[in-house]
Amino acid sequence: MTATRSVVLGCGSYLPQQILTNAELAARIDTSDEWIVQRTGIRQRHIAAEGEFTSHLAINAARAALADAGIDAQSIDLIVLGTSTPDHTFPATAVAVQAALGIHHGAAFDLQAVCSGFIFALSTADSFLRTGAFKRALVIGAETFSRILDWSDRGTCVLFGDGAGAVILEAQQQPGAASDRGVLTTHLRSDGRHKSKLYVDGGPSSTRTVGYLRMEGREVFKHAVGMITDVIYDAFKATGTTAEDIDWFVPHQANKRIIDASAHKLHIAPQKVVLTVDLHGNTSAASIPLALSVAVKDGRIKKGDLVLLEAMGGGFTWGSALVRW
Ligand code: UT7
């Protein structure tokens, strides 16, 4: 029995030029390189230039993904963009990307699931492709969190960075087995009881302002590993795979301690973990496609590899995806 799978044709990413190091932050606020590295693993992050918007980062990542896939933008009929830092309240940042790529057909929309945005976007695009509604999807995670940080709050401003990553998926007929290429399974969760633990204190309907990111870091940390591992066990169960079958674990890059603890609990060997949090910081919905892009470019992730993705963030939202590259 064959199955329609969303097969990865290519991926790409983009980081703003400006790098902000821990030492530079320590010169501005009461923090230190030692504290940030020890508690998070972060050494630097990229910051968008004045006038450089989320859409600009997304367009660059999308172009890189199209070049990697070797396909024409005109063959894309669906764009799903995960972001919590859109250019405008509306229209969706996805339509700015669509217009810049010269695409006037199909559909483009944003999806808001904070740090889980890429997993939610991937799952949504996969569902559409498998129904036959669309043929080729551009799935993007793009953020400019630097714009919603309170730069006087050392508990949050040291953690986040800007960037974008993109993946192109195509609906293809596959044999219908665990050895198929493409998205094999996705699992999405949310629980709004935790909405005040990580949020932005503004919005069009409440304050008519954009607001700043607020987080009870310790509370988020407390829930993270359990939630992440739960949805990964769901992915293993749905596909009959185990941690040993995984070639690469590409987690959301929020905190090295959370990633290490999750990999340890799942018995995933440290050498299979793709880590970019040291260089990118937490780029929210962009972190997974940025990390994928790094590991594909340096030759780690190859065609046929089994890649496990996971994320957890504000809402709370969390999710996993198992993809055969
Ligand atoms: O993207 C998904 C969502 N986000 C996350 O996954 C983040 C989850 N949380 C975390 O990663 C961690 O909780 C943090 C990295 C945010 C904080 O680490 P922690 O080990 O939980 O530290 P803490 O919040 O318990 O703070 C410990 C101490 C406090 O001082 P006292 O009260 O012990 O005197 C803080 O005031 O560290 C202090 N502190 C800092 N010190 C230097 C907080 N931020 C800083 C800082 N530099 N930047």
XYZ file of N, CA, C and O in Angstrom, residues 70-166:
388
model
N 17.163 23.217 -5.922
C 17.325 23.325 -7.374
C 16.000 23.439 -8.092
O 15.823 22.896 -9.187
N 15.047 24.137 -7.462
C 13.722 24.277 -8.095
C 13.369 25.756 -8.263
O 13.934 26.625 -7.602
N 12.382 25.995 -9.126
C 11.914 27.344 -9.416
C 10.853 27.727 -8.372
O 10.004 26.910 -8.024
N 10.907 28.973 -7.906
C 9.914 29.456 -6.927
C 8.483 29.259 -7.439
O 7.559 29.031 -6.654
N 8.312 29.319 -8.765
C 6.953 29.207 -9.334
C 6.308 27.848 -9.076
O 5.094 27.699 -9.223
N 7.120 26.852 -8.712
C 6.539 25.525 -8.451
C 6.018 25.407 -7.017
O 5.412 24.400 -6.656
N 6.221 26.434 -6.192
C 5.722 26.431 -4.811
C 4.257 26.878 -4.820
O 3.924 27.927 -5.383
N 3.377 26.086 -4.212
C 1.978 26.516 -4.146
C 1.471 26.688 -2.712
O 0.300 26.997 -2.497
N 2.361 26.505 -1.727
C 1.956 26.725 -0.334
C 3.142 27.271 0.452
O 4.252 26.733 0.359
N 2.899 28.343 1.210
C 3.927 28.878 2.109
C 3.338 28.943 3.507
O 2.293 29.573 3.728
N 3.966 28.248 4.444
C 3.549 28.322 5.851
C 4.734 28.860 6.632
O 5.820 28.270 6.608
N 4.524 30.001 7.301
C 5.628 30.674 7.980
C 5.337 30.747 9.484
O 4.357 31.369 9.906
N 6.184 30.088 10.257
C 6.053 30.134 11.712
C 6.789 31.360 12.236
O 7.985 31.508 11.979
N 6.068 32.234 12.919
C 6.721 33.397 13.537
C 5.854 33.956 14.657
O 4.627 33.850 14.611
N 6.509 34.545 15.645
C 5.809 35.319 16.682
C 6.221 36.773 16.593
O 5.805 37.588 17.421
N 7.067 37.080 15.608
C 7.532 38.456 15.420
C 7.307 38.866 13.966
O 8.261 39.106 13.216
N 6.017 38.924 13.556
C 5.707 39.287 12.171
C 6.094 40.746 11.893
O 6.203 41.545 12.821
N 6.256 41.078 10.614
C 6.548 42.468 10.230
C 5.431 43.391 10.738
O 5.700 44.478 11.240
N 4.193 42.956 10.537
C 3.019 43.757 10.887
C 1.996 42.851 11.567
O 2.059 41.630 11.425
N 1.030 43.483 12.262
C -0.057 42.693 12.848
C -0.763 41.921 11.728
O -1.071 40.747 11.879
N -1.058 42.586 10.631
C -1.430 41.920 9.389
C -1.031 42.801 8.246
O -0.796 43.991 8.460
N -0.889 42.307 7.018
C -1.081 40.926 6.593
C 0.054 40.019 7.075
O 1.055 40.498 7.617
N -0.124 38.757 6.842
C 0.863 37.761 7.258
C 2.218 38.042 6.608
O 2.294 38.481 5.452
N 3.267 37.791 7.348
C 4.630 37.918 6.811
C 4.812 36.963 5.620
O 5.563 37.254 4.691
N 4.094 35.856 5.638
C 4.179 34.866 4.545
C 3.820 35.484 3.195
O 4.384 35.101 2.167
N 2.881 36.438 3.176
C 2.513 37.020 1.875
C 3.600 37.977 1.377
O 3.753 38.173 0.170
N 4.368 38.561 2.301
C 5.509 39.392 1.892
C 6.568 38.501 1.225
O 7.188 38.884 0.223
N 6.754 37.318 1.788
C 7.693 36.350 1.205
C 7.183 35.919 -0.169
O 7.931 35.898 -1.159
N 5.905 35.602 -0.225
C 5.280 35.158 -1.479
C 5.485 36.210 -2.577
O 5.920 35.892 -3.694
N 5.209 37.469 -2.227
C 5.333 38.558 -3.210
C 6.792 38.725 -3.654
O 7.075 38.883 -4.847
N 7.719 38.670 -2.689
C 9.140 38.853 -3.026
C 9.648 37.746 -3.948
O 10.539 37.972 -4.763
N 9.064 36.553 -3.813
C 9.478 35.435 -4.660
C 8.737 35.437 -5.998
O 8.958 34.568 -6.842
N 7.818 36.393 -6.164
C 7.076 36.510 -7.429
C 6.031 35.433 -7.609
O 5.652 35.101 -8.733
N 5.540 34.880 -6.503
C 4.527 33.817 -6.584
C 3.146 34.473 -6.418
O 2.910 35.178 -5.430
N 2.253 34.249 -7.379
C 0.926 34.874 -7.318
C -0.185 33.841 -7.271
O -1.351 34.163 -7.470
N 0.171 32.601 -7.040
C -0.837 31.536 -6.995
C -0.710 30.814 -5.651
O 0.217 31.087 -4.883
N -1.599 29.901 -5.390
C -1.526 29.106 -4.154
C -1.859 29.934 -2.933
O -2.536 30.967 -3.031
N -1.375 29.489 -1.763
C -1.729 30.154 -0.510
C -0.488 30.365 0.348
O 0.467 29.591 0.286
N -0.532 31.437 1.144
C 0.581 31.741 2.055
C -0.004 32.290 3.343
O -0.851 33.188 3.315
N 0.411 31.723 4.467
C -0.100 32.233 5.746
C 0.911 32.026 6.856
O 1.825 31.204 6.732
N 0.742 32.795 7.939
C 1.601 32.666 9.117
C 0.954 31.728 10.121
O -0.272 31.559 10.141
N 1.806 31.188 10.962
C 1.327 30.301 12.012
C 2.067 30.684 13.294
O 3.276 30.900 13.265
N 1.317 30.789 14.380
C 1.896 31.313 15.612
C 1.867 30.255 16.701
O 0.818 29.972 17.263
N 2.988 29.642 16.958
C 3.083 28.679 18.056
C 4.402 28.906 18.798
O 4.986 27.982 19.357
N 4.865 30.138 18.777
C 6.103 30.580 19.428
C 7.260 29.633 19.058
O 7.443 29.356 17.881
N 7.970 29.111 20.059
C 9.169 28.316 19.743
C 8.837 27.008 19.037
O 9.710 26.405 18.406
N 7.586 26.563 19.137
C 7.176 25.338 18.428
C 6.689 25.661 17.019
O 6.182 24.773 16.322
N 6.811 26.906 16.606
C 6.250 27.360 15.328
C 6.686 26.543 14.124
O 5.868 26.256 13.246
N 7.958 26.138 14.080
C 8.409 25.389 12.905
C 7.782 23.997 12.873
O 7.358 23.518 11.817
N 7.716 23.341 14.033
C 7.104 21.993 14.076
C 5.620 22.086 13.694
O 5.115 21.266 12.921
N 4.925 23.112 14.203
C 3.506 23.285 13.865
C 3.351 23.593 12.370
O 2.421 23.110 11.716
N 4.247 24.408 11.823
C 4.182 24.770 10.400
C 4.472 23.551 9.520
O 3.794 23.313 8.516
N 5.477 22.762 9.929
C 5.839 21.553 9.187
C 4.674 20.564 9.177
O 4.322 19.988 8.143
N 4.068 20.392 10.332
C 2.945 19.462 10.462
C 1.752 19.927 9.622
O 1.086 19.127 8.963
N 1.492 21.231 9.631
C 0.371 21.796 8.862
C 0.620 21.609 7.363
O -0.261 21.141 6.628
N 1.816 21.945 6.918
C 2.139 21.791 5.491
C 2.058 20.320 5.091
O 1.505 19.979 4.036
N 2.588 19.447 5.950
C 2.552 17.999 5.677
C 1.109 17.519 5.511
O 0.799 16.750 4.598
N 0.233 17.995 6.392
C -1.181 17.573 6.313
C -1.795 18.022 4.989
O -2.492 17.253 4.332
N -1.545 19.267 4.603
C -2.080 19.770 3.331
C -1.535 18.984 2.141
O -2.264 18.651 1.208
N -0.241 18.685 2.163
C 0.361 17.960 1.037
C -0.217 16.553 0.936
O -0.483 16.054 -0.156
N -0.418 15.926 2.083
C -0.918 14.549 2.051
C -2.380 14.465 1.596
O -2.813 13.440 1.096
N -3.150 15.561 1.765
C -4.535 15.541 1.266
C -4.582 15.772 -0.242
O -5.634 15.584 -0.858
N -3.482 16.246 -0.813
C -3.476 16.546 -2.249
C -3.865 17.984 -2.554
O -3.945 18.379 -3.716
N -4.126 18.783 -1.525
C -4.556 20.175 -1.732
C -3.445 21.023 -2.349
O -3.719 21.961 -3.098
N -2.191 20.717 -1.998
C -1.029 21.442 -2.541
C 0.050 20.424 -2.906
O 0.026 19.284 -2.414
N 0.986 20.873 -3.742
C 2.012 19.932 -4.227
C 3.391 20.197 -3.637
O 4.153 19.287 -3.340
N 3.753 21.494 -3.547
C 5.091 21.839 -3.047
C 4.963 22.963 -2.015
O 4.419 24.024 -2.336
N 5.520 22.732 -0.843
C 5.380 23.715 0.236
C 6.725 24.260 0.672
O 7.726 23.539 0.725
N 6.703 25.548 0.981
C 7.865 26.216 1.569
C 7.497 26.428 3.040
O 6.516 27.116 3.339
N 8.232 25.777 3.918
C 7.953 25.878 5.357
C 9.085 26.686 5.981
O 10.257 26.307 5.879
N 8.696 27.789 6.618
C 9.717 28.731 7.109
C 9.535 28.971 8.611
O 8.405 29.034 9.106
N 10.645 29.119 9.306
C 10.633 29.652 10.673
C 11.479 30.913 10.638
O 12.637 30.855 10.200
N 10.917 32.051 11.015
C 11.669 33.316 10.913
C 11.299 34.219 12.087
O 10.122 34.364 12.408
N 12.312 34.804 12.699
C 12.044 35.627 13.893
C 13.017 36.792 14.014
O 14.192 36.679 13.642
N 12.511 37.868 14.587
C 13.359 38.971 15.062
C 12.987 39.216 16.531
O 12.370 40.227 16.865
N 13.336 38.263 17.383
C 13.007 38.382 18.809
C 13.706 39.588 19.455
O 13.267 40.061 20.499
N 14.795 40.065 18.833
C 15.501 41.228 19.405
C 14.544 42.417 19.552
O 14.743 43.276 20.399
N 13.466 42.427 18.739
C 12.532 43.560 18.739
C 11.525 43.483 19.881
O 10.849 44.481 20.173
N 11.380 42.308 20.495
C 10.407 42.192 21.606
C 11.105 41.879 22.926
O 10.467 41.453 23.889
N 12.426 42.099 22.963
C 13.151 41.855 24.220
C 13.209 43.135 25.038
O 13.378 44.232 24.494
N 13.083 42.970 26.339
C 13.331 44.064 27.274
C 14.829 43.986 27.575
O 15.273 43.109 28.337
N 15.599 44.873 26.965
C 17.058 44.781 27.047
C 17.602 45.140 28.430
O 18.809 45.104 28.646
N 16.680 45.470 29.373
C 17.140 45.697 30.750
C 16.856 44.473 31.626
O 17.217 44.433 32.789
N 16.175 43.458 31.063
C 15.842 42.246 31.826
C 16.867 41.145 31.523
O 16.770 40.457 30.510
N 17.815 40.972 32.445
C 18.897 40.011 32.184
C 18.403 38.567 32.153
O 19.066 37.679 31.627
N 17.217 38.331 32.744
C 16.658 36.978 32.769
C 16.156 36.520 31.402
O 15.916 35.320 31.186
N 15.959 37.449 30.464
C 15.454 37.062 29.143
C 16.326 37.562 27.979
O 16.500 36.844 26.998
N 16.889 38.775 28.111
C 17.525 39.364 26.913
C 18.792 38.635 26.485
O 19.207 38.763 25.324
N 19.393 37.868 27.378
C 20.625 37.149 27.006
C 20.321 35.866 26.215
O 21.242 35.227 25.692
N 19.048 35.486 26.170
C 18.707 34.149 25.670
C 18.394 34.077 24.178
O 18.565 33.022 23.572
N 17.906 35.175 23.617
C 17.299 35.078 22.282
C 18.129 35.754 21.190
O 18.952 36.623 21.471
N 17.854 35.333 19.938
C 18.527 35.918 18.783
C 17.599 35.922 17.585
O 16.465 35.422 17.654
N 18.088 36.476 16.470
C 17.289 36.599 15.251
C 17.814 35.642 14.172
O 19.014 35.338 14.139
N 16.933 35.234 13.275
C 17.365 34.367 12.172
C 16.171 33.752 11.465
O 15.013 33.985 11.854
N 16.460 32.983 10.430
C 15.398 32.312 9.679
C 15.936 31.049 9.018
O 17.108 30.978 8.650
N 15.062 30.079 8.890
C 15.408 28.846 8.189
C 14.196 28.366 7.405
O 13.054 28.700 7.757
N 14.442 27.618 6.340
C 13.335 27.164 5.492
C 13.599 25.771 4.942
O 14.754 25.388 4.728
